[in-house]
């Protein structure tokens, strides 16, 4: 499917505005909710890029799982750490110019570079993605499950009550 | 008509916002959340290349699946470190972790 430029700008605003708000909110819960809005915007970007399966995965994994994990972590650690840690620290004034410089460089390079990819979308089919994932990339796919297993074990060890010997 | 450049500039902007969050905020959970923004920016760039490239034909999307898996692992371990840190010192400020400073 082909999407027009105004649609792109609306979807881009749905990504960038919540992202900026996320960094600026002092309350962590507000930040997490802005982050969820940003993830939904990214799913919309995937839809405009004809990646419907990835948009669904984005909603399931980021909006469903990772956001809930982050909200749990905020609520588990919130009780006494309070608002003190939420304020911008003393070096924060340097962070904004540094990030702005990064944005200018990235925008200048990415906006002017010409890639062999061309400017017309090719709309790869989802079936093609499945055959790639389970034939050519089957080994990395299995390896990813091993990484997730290691992460589960490491997380349990780190967050266990008696972590110190 | 949207071109590849539109999406790449959007990805660059989102990546910069994420970098700003990592640099400006000192709460470890906030740092993890900003890292997630940067992951998403890279995912947008990969899917854009996948959609506009004729030779790549969906390979970028396969890559994004692996990024999703690694991001899930990363956020779980990062938040576990945050909870362990909170348990040890009741603070979440990453500037507090300076024992290895010479």
mmCIF file of C-alpha atoms in Angstrom:
data_model
loop_
_atom_site.group_PDB
_atom_site.id
_atom_site.type_symbol
_atom_site.label_atom_id
_atom_site.label_comp_id
_atom_site.label_asym_id
_atom_site.label_seq_id
_atom_site.Cartn_x
_atom_site.Cartn_y
_atom_site.Cartn_z
ATOM 1 C CA UNK A 1 0.000 0.000 0.000
ATOM 2 C CA UNK A 2 1.112 3.556 -0.680
ATOM 3 C CA UNK A 3 0.839 6.289 1.949
ATOM 4 C CA UNK A 4 0.949 10.014 1.228
ATOM 5 C CA UNK A 5 3.344 12.491 2.837
ATOM 6 C CA UNK A 6 0.814 14.123 5.247
ATOM 7 C CA UNK A 7 0.149 10.674 6.714
ATOM 8 C CA UNK A 8 3.884 10.276 7.260
ATOM 9 C CA UNK A 9 4.142 13.624 9.071
ATOM 10 C CA UNK A 10 1.214 12.769 11.356
ATOM 11 C CA UNK A 11 2.762 9.403 12.208
ATOM 12 C CA UNK A 12 6.200 10.997 12.722
ATOM 13 C CA UNK A 13 4.646 13.504 15.143
ATOM 14 C CA UNK A 14 3.080 10.555 17.001
ATOM 15 C CA UNK A 15 6.606 9.204 17.485
ATOM 16 C CA UNK A 16 8.673 12.326 18.197
ATOM 17 C CA UNK A 17 6.324 14.328 20.457
ATOM 18 C CA UNK A 18 5.825 11.526 23.044
ATOM 19 C CA UNK A 19 9.574 10.789 22.907
ATOM 20 C CA UNK A 20 10.477 14.390 23.785
ATOM 21 C CA UNK A 21 7.800 14.450 26.490
ATOM 22 C CA UNK A 22 9.189 11.196 27.896
ATOM 23 C CA UNK A 23 12.607 12.731 28.421
ATOM 24 C CA UNK A 24 11.173 15.930 29.902
ATOM 25 C CA UNK A 25 8.597 14.576 32.384
ATOM 26 C CA UNK A 26 9.915 14.514 35.925
ATOM 27 C CA UNK A 27 7.447 11.904 37.115
ATOM 28 C CA UNK A 28 8.652 8.469 36.012
ATOM 29 C CA UNK A 29 5.116 7.131 35.592
ATOM 30 C CA UNK A 30 4.293 9.968 33.158
ATOM 31 C CA UNK A 31 7.516 9.183 31.314
ATOM 32 C CA UNK A 32 6.556 5.508 31.029
ATOM 33 C CA UNK A 33 3.126 6.401 29.636
ATOM 34 C CA UNK A 34 4.699 8.771 27.086
ATOM 35 C CA UNK A 35 7.073 5.947 26.174
ATOM 36 C CA UNK A 36 4.109 3.630 25.539
ATOM 37 C CA UNK A 37 2.576 6.296 23.248
ATOM 38 C CA UNK A 38 5.906 6.530 21.396
ATOM 39 C CA UNK A 39 6.005 2.734 20.917
ATOM 40 C CA UNK A 40 2.473 2.791 19.482
ATOM 41 C CA UNK A 41 3.638 5.533 17.106
ATOM 42 C CA UNK A 42 6.544 3.351 16.008
ATOM 43 C CA UNK A 43 4.068 0.536 15.301
ATOM 44 C CA UNK A 44 2.156 3.010 13.101
ATOM 45 C CA UNK A 45 5.407 3.829 11.276
ATOM 46 C CA UNK A 46 5.865 0.109 10.616
ATOM 47 C CA UNK A 47 2.355 -0.018 9.129
ATOM 48 C CA UNK A 48 3.210 2.826 6.740
ATOM 49 C CA UNK A 49 6.327 0.828 5.767
ATOM 50 C CA UNK A 50 4.191 -2.215 4.843
ATOM 51 C CA UNK A 51 5.592 -4.258 7.764
ATOM 52 C CA UNK A 52 2.297 -5.358 9.332
ATOM 53 C CA UNK A 53 3.761 -8.387 11.094
ATOM 54 C CA UNK A 54 6.423 -6.226 12.716
ATOM 55 C CA UNK A 55 3.786 -3.684 13.756
ATOM 56 C CA UNK A 56 1.889 -6.483 15.519
ATOM 57 C CA UNK A 57 5.118 -7.730 17.126
ATOM 58 C CA UNK A 58 5.928 -4.193 18.218
ATOM 59 C CA UNK A 59 2.541 -3.908 19.918
ATOM 60 C CA UNK A 60 2.892 -7.317 21.585
ATOM 61 C CA UNK A 61 6.516 -7.059 22.727
ATOM 62 C CA UNK A 62 7.083 -3.348 23.379
ATOM 63 C CA UNK A 63 3.612 -2.069 24.271
ATOM 64 C CA UNK A 64 2.570 -5.319 25.943
ATOM 65 C CA UNK A 65 5.622 -6.809 27.623
ATOM 66 C CA UNK A 66 8.456 -4.284 27.953
ATOM 67 C CA UNK A 67 6.211 -1.406 29.077
ATOM 68 C CA UNK A 68 4.658 -3.542 31.805
ATOM 69 C CA UNK A 69 8.120 -4.672 32.929
ATOM 70 C CA UNK A 70 9.251 -1.031 33.168
ATOM 71 C CA UNK A 71 6.088 -0.011 35.042
ATOM 72 C CA UNK A 72 6.663 -2.864 37.508
ATOM 73 C CA UNK A 73 10.276 -1.775 38.024
ATOM 74 C CA UNK A 74 9.148 1.833 38.644
ATOM 75 C CA UNK A 75 6.559 0.722 41.181
ATOM 76 C CA UNK A 76 8.978 -1.683 42.919
ATOM 77 C CA UNK A 77 11.605 1.026 43.403
ATOM 78 C CA UNK A 78 9.424 4.099 43.779
ATOM 79 C CA UNK A 79 8.438 4.000 47.436
ATOM 80 C CA UNK A 80 11.434 5.767 48.995
ATOM 81 C CA UNK A 81 13.585 6.930 46.111
ATOM 82 C CA UNK A 82 10.855 9.542 45.552
ATOM 83 C CA UNK A 83 11.201 12.611 43.415
ATOM 84 C CA UNK A 84 14.823 13.402 44.286
ATOM 85 C CA UNK A 85 16.311 11.212 41.574
ATOM 86 C CA UNK A 86 13.883 12.379 38.945
ATOM 87 C CA UNK A 87 15.329 15.856 38.546
ATOM 88 C CA UNK A 88 17.807 16.749 35.885
ATOM 89 C CA UNK A 89 21.299 16.509 37.301
ATOM 90 C CA UNK A 90 23.959 19.201 37.282
ATOM 91 C CA UNK A 91 25.481 18.285 33.909
ATOM 92 C CA UNK A 92 22.141 18.178 32.103
ATOM 93 C CA UNK A 93 22.737 21.492 30.318
ATOM 94 C CA UNK A 94 25.470 19.798 28.266
ATOM 95 C CA UNK A 95 23.221 16.907 27.263
ATOM 96 C CA UNK A 96 20.820 18.963 25.135
ATOM 97 C CA UNK A 97 23.492 20.647 22.934
ATOM 98 C CA UNK A 98 25.234 17.282 22.521
ATOM 99 C CA UNK A 99 22.013 15.574 21.452
ATOM 100 C CA UNK A 100 21.082 18.527 19.201
ATOM 101 C CA UNK A 101 24.494 18.320 17.520
ATOM 102 C CA UNK A 102 23.957 14.590 16.997
ATOM 103 C CA UNK A 103 20.520 15.306 15.493
ATOM 104 C CA UNK A 104 21.961 17.948 13.119
ATOM 105 C CA UNK A 105 24.751 15.633 11.932
ATOM 106 C CA UNK A 106 22.415 12.653 11.506
ATOM 107 C CA UNK A 107 19.795 14.764 9.739
ATOM 108 C CA UNK A 108 22.344 16.344 7.389
ATOM 109 C CA UNK A 109 23.929 13.019 6.482
ATOM 110 C CA UNK A 110 20.785 10.894 6.236
ATOM 111 C CA UNK A 111 18.763 13.609 4.507
ATOM 112 C CA UNK A 112 21.270 14.145 1.704
ATOM 113 C CA UNK A 113 22.811 10.681 1.246
ATOM 114 C CA UNK A 114 21.713 8.750 -1.836
ATOM 115 C CA UNK A 115 21.348 5.008 -1.394
ATOM 116 C CA UNK A 116 21.059 2.357 -4.069
ATOM 117 C CA UNK A 117 17.747 1.437 -2.453
ATOM 118 C CA UNK A 118 15.831 4.024 -4.495
ATOM 119 C CA UNK A 119 12.735 6.003 -3.607
ATOM 120 C CA UNK A 120 9.889 3.658 -4.469
ATOM 121 C CA UNK A 121 8.712 1.130 -1.883
ATOM 122 C CA UNK A 122 9.043 -2.500 -2.964
ATOM 123 C CA UNK A 123 6.534 -3.848 -0.415
ATOM 124 C CA UNK A 124 8.202 -7.150 0.568
ATOM 125 C CA UNK A 125 5.614 -9.821 1.402
ATOM 126 C CA UNK A 126 5.283 -11.275 4.883
ATOM 127 C CA UNK A 127 5.626 -14.810 3.506
ATOM 128 C CA UNK A 128 9.061 -13.877 2.201
ATOM 129 C CA UNK A 129 9.983 -12.816 5.743
ATOM 130 C CA UNK A 130 8.908 -16.188 7.139
ATOM 131 C CA UNK A 131 10.955 -18.167 4.627
ATOM 132 C CA UNK A 132 14.007 -16.010 5.360
ATOM 133 C CA UNK A 133 13.573 -16.367 9.117
ATOM 134 C CA UNK A 134 13.149 -20.148 9.144
ATOM 135 C CA UNK A 135 15.525 -21.133 6.346
ATOM 136 C CA UNK A 136 18.474 -18.830 5.970
ATOM 137 C CA UNK A 137 18.366 -17.328 9.475
ATOM 138 C CA UNK A 138 17.232 -20.445 11.375
ATOM 139 C CA UNK A 139 20.460 -20.712 13.373
ATOM 140 C CA UNK A 140 20.458 -17.090 14.676
ATOM 141 C CA UNK A 141 16.762 -17.610 15.430
ATOM 142 C CA UNK A 142 17.577 -20.570 17.707
ATOM 143 C CA UNK A 143 20.505 -18.672 19.183
ATOM 144 C CA UNK A 144 18.126 -15.844 20.155
ATOM 145 C CA UNK A 145 16.175 -18.293 22.317
ATOM 146 C CA UNK A 146 19.445 -19.199 24.089
ATOM 147 C CA UNK A 147 20.134 -15.501 24.723
ATOM 148 C CA UNK A 148 16.640 -15.088 26.175
ATOM 149 C CA UNK A 149 17.174 -18.128 28.439
ATOM 150 C CA UNK A 150 20.475 -16.672 29.685
ATOM 151 C CA UNK A 151 18.728 -13.325 30.291
ATOM 152 C CA UNK A 152 15.961 -15.016 32.319
ATOM 153 C CA UNK A 153 18.495 -16.849 34.520
ATOM 154 C CA UNK A 154 20.618 -13.712 34.929
ATOM 155 C CA UNK A 155 17.579 -11.612 35.841
ATOM 156 C CA UNK A 156 16.442 -14.091 38.499
ATOM 157 C CA UNK A 157 19.958 -14.209 39.975
ATOM 158 C CA UNK A 158 20.316 -10.404 39.991
ATOM 159 C CA UNK A 159 16.916 -9.631 41.475
ATOM 160 C CA UNK A 160 16.886 -12.457 44.045
ATOM 161 C CA UNK A 161 16.468 -11.393 47.650
ATOM 162 C CA UNK A 162 19.792 -12.747 48.965
ATOM 163 C CA UNK A 163 22.043 -11.738 46.100
ATOM 164 C CA UNK A 164 25.062 -11.148 48.300
ATOM 165 C CA UNK A 165 26.897 -14.163 49.777
ATOM 166 C CA UNK B 1 5.137 10.571 -1.713
ATOM 167 C CA UNK B 2 7.353 9.591 1.174
ATOM 168 C CA UNK B 3 10.891 8.633 0.335
ATOM 169 C CA UNK B 4 13.526 6.617 2.172
ATOM 170 C CA UNK B 5 15.078 9.867 3.422
ATOM 171 C CA UNK B 6 11.914 10.805 5.330
ATOM 172 C CA UNK B 7 12.108 7.654 7.392
ATOM 173 C CA UNK B 8 15.872 7.878 7.908
ATOM 174 C CA UNK B 9 15.593 11.468 9.194
ATOM 175 C CA UNK B 10 12.758 10.371 11.509
ATOM 176 C CA UNK B 11 14.984 7.540 12.800
ATOM 177 C CA UNK B 12 17.874 9.984 13.319
ATOM 178 C CA UNK B 13 15.627 12.381 15.234
ATOM 179 C CA UNK B 14 14.272 9.614 17.481
ATOM 180 C CA UNK B 15 17.810 8.314 18.082
ATOM 181 C CA UNK B 16 18.934 11.825 19.115
ATOM 182 C CA UNK B 17 16.011 12.180 21.533
ATOM 183 C CA UNK B 18 16.978 8.833 23.057
ATOM 184 C CA UNK B 19 20.621 9.931 23.360
ATOM 185 C CA UNK B 20 19.447 13.144 25.041
ATOM 186 C CA UNK B 21 17.511 11.064 27.567
ATOM 187 C CA UNK B 22 20.497 8.838 28.299
ATOM 188 C CA UNK B 23 22.760 11.862 28.819
ATOM 189 C CA UNK B 24 20.375 14.135 30.717
ATOM 190 C CA UNK B 25 18.590 11.753 33.078
ATOM 191 C CA UNK B 26 20.366 10.019 35.961
ATOM 192 C CA UNK B 27 17.656 7.605 37.052
ATOM 193 C CA UNK B 28 18.663 4.111 35.907
ATOM 194 C CA UNK B 29 15.099 3.218 34.836
ATOM 195 C CA UNK B 30 14.933 6.422 32.788
ATOM 196 C CA UNK B 31 18.244 5.504 31.134
ATOM 197 C CA UNK B 32 16.851 2.068 30.203
ATOM 198 C CA UNK B 33 13.702 3.701 28.773
ATOM 199 C CA UNK B 34 15.770 6.112 26.673
ATOM 200 C CA UNK B 35 17.827 3.178 25.405
ATOM 201 C CA UNK B 36 14.576 1.608 24.234
ATOM 202 C CA UNK B 37 13.867 4.759 22.201
ATOM 203 C CA UNK B 38 17.251 4.363 20.515
ATOM 204 C CA UNK B 39 16.497 0.697 19.750
ATOM 205 C CA UNK B 40 13.213 1.780 18.143
ATOM 206 C CA UNK B 41 14.994 4.410 16.033
ATOM 207 C CA UNK B 42 17.343 1.774 14.656
ATOM 208 C CA UNK B 43 14.376 -0.520 13.985
ATOM 209 C CA UNK B 44 12.673 2.220 11.939
ATOM 210 C CA UNK B 45 15.825 2.651 9.840
ATOM 211 C CA UNK B 46 16.119 -1.108 9.274
ATOM 212 C CA UNK B 47 12.475 -1.508 8.248
ATOM 213 C CA UNK B 48 12.747 1.532 5.950
ATOM 214 C CA UNK B 49 15.740 0.048 4.141
ATOM 215 C CA UNK B 50 13.954 -3.289 3.983
ATOM 216 C CA UNK B 51 10.910 -1.657 2.371
ATOM 217 C CA UNK B 52 12.760 0.466 -0.174
ATOM 218 C CA UNK B 53 15.536 -1.928 -1.190
ATOM 219 C CA UNK B 54 14.905 -4.432 -3.963
ATOM 220 C CA UNK B 55 17.970 -6.572 -3.223
ATOM 221 C CA UNK B 56 17.386 -6.691 0.528
ATOM 222 C CA UNK B 57 13.750 -7.891 0.197
ATOM 223 C CA UNK B 58 12.710 -8.319 3.811
ATOM 224 C CA UNK B 59 16.130 -8.958 5.349
ATOM 225 C CA UNK B 60 15.921 -5.770 7.389
ATOM 226 C CA UNK B 61 12.676 -7.017 8.925
ATOM 227 C CA UNK B 62 14.358 -10.291 9.943
ATOM 228 C CA UNK B 63 17.046 -8.204 11.629
ATOM 229 C CA UNK B 64 14.384 -6.241 13.519
ATOM 230 C CA UNK B 65 13.038 -9.502 14.958
ATOM 231 C CA UNK B 66 16.453 -10.226 16.449
ATOM 232 C CA UNK B 67 16.665 -6.661 17.759
ATOM 233 C CA UNK B 68 13.289 -7.178 19.475
ATOM 234 C CA UNK B 69 14.554 -10.375 21.153
ATOM 235 C CA UNK B 70 17.803 -8.764 22.308
ATOM 236 C CA UNK B 71 15.938 -5.643 23.500
ATOM 237 C CA UNK B 72 13.641 -7.795 25.642
ATOM 238 C CA UNK B 73 16.684 -9.481 27.210
ATOM 239 C CA UNK B 74 18.450 -6.138 27.674
ATOM 240 C CA UNK B 75 15.522 -4.459 29.397
ATOM 241 C CA UNK B 76 15.003 -7.439 31.736
ATOM 242 C CA UNK B 77 18.657 -7.459 32.810
ATOM 243 C CA UNK B 78 18.822 -3.662 33.046
ATOM 244 C CA UNK B 79 15.768 -3.452 35.287
ATOM 245 C CA UNK B 80 17.065 -6.337 37.432
ATOM 246 C CA UNK B 81 20.288 -4.349 37.919
ATOM 247 C CA UNK B 82 18.137 -1.345 38.867
ATOM 248 C CA UNK B 83 16.187 -3.363 41.440
ATOM 249 C CA UNK B 84 19.384 -4.874 42.889
ATOM 250 C CA UNK B 85 20.873 -1.370 43.080
ATOM 251 C CA UNK B 86 17.775 -0.049 44.836
ATOM 252 C CA UNK B 87 17.950 -2.940 47.317
ATOM 253 C CA UNK B 88 21.602 -2.260 48.129
ATOM 254 C CA UNK B 89 21.539 1.537 48.447
ATOM 255 C CA UNK B 90 17.921 2.684 48.148
ATOM 256 C CA UNK B 91 18.831 5.016 45.305
ATOM 257 C CA UNK B 92 18.555 4.795 41.542
ATOM 258 C CA UNK B 93 21.071 7.508 40.623
ATOM 259 C CA UNK B 94 23.660 6.119 38.201
ATOM 260 C CA UNK B 95 26.170 8.733 39.444
ATOM 261 C CA UNK B 96 26.219 6.839 42.745
ATOM 262 C CA UNK B 97 27.908 3.865 41.123
ATOM 263 C CA UNK B 98 31.488 5.129 41.346
ATOM 264 C CA UNK B 99 33.331 2.466 43.347
ATOM 265 C CA UNK B 100 35.609 1.673 40.400
ATOM 266 C CA UNK B 101 36.617 5.338 40.016
ATOM 267 C CA UNK B 102 40.392 5.674 40.553
#
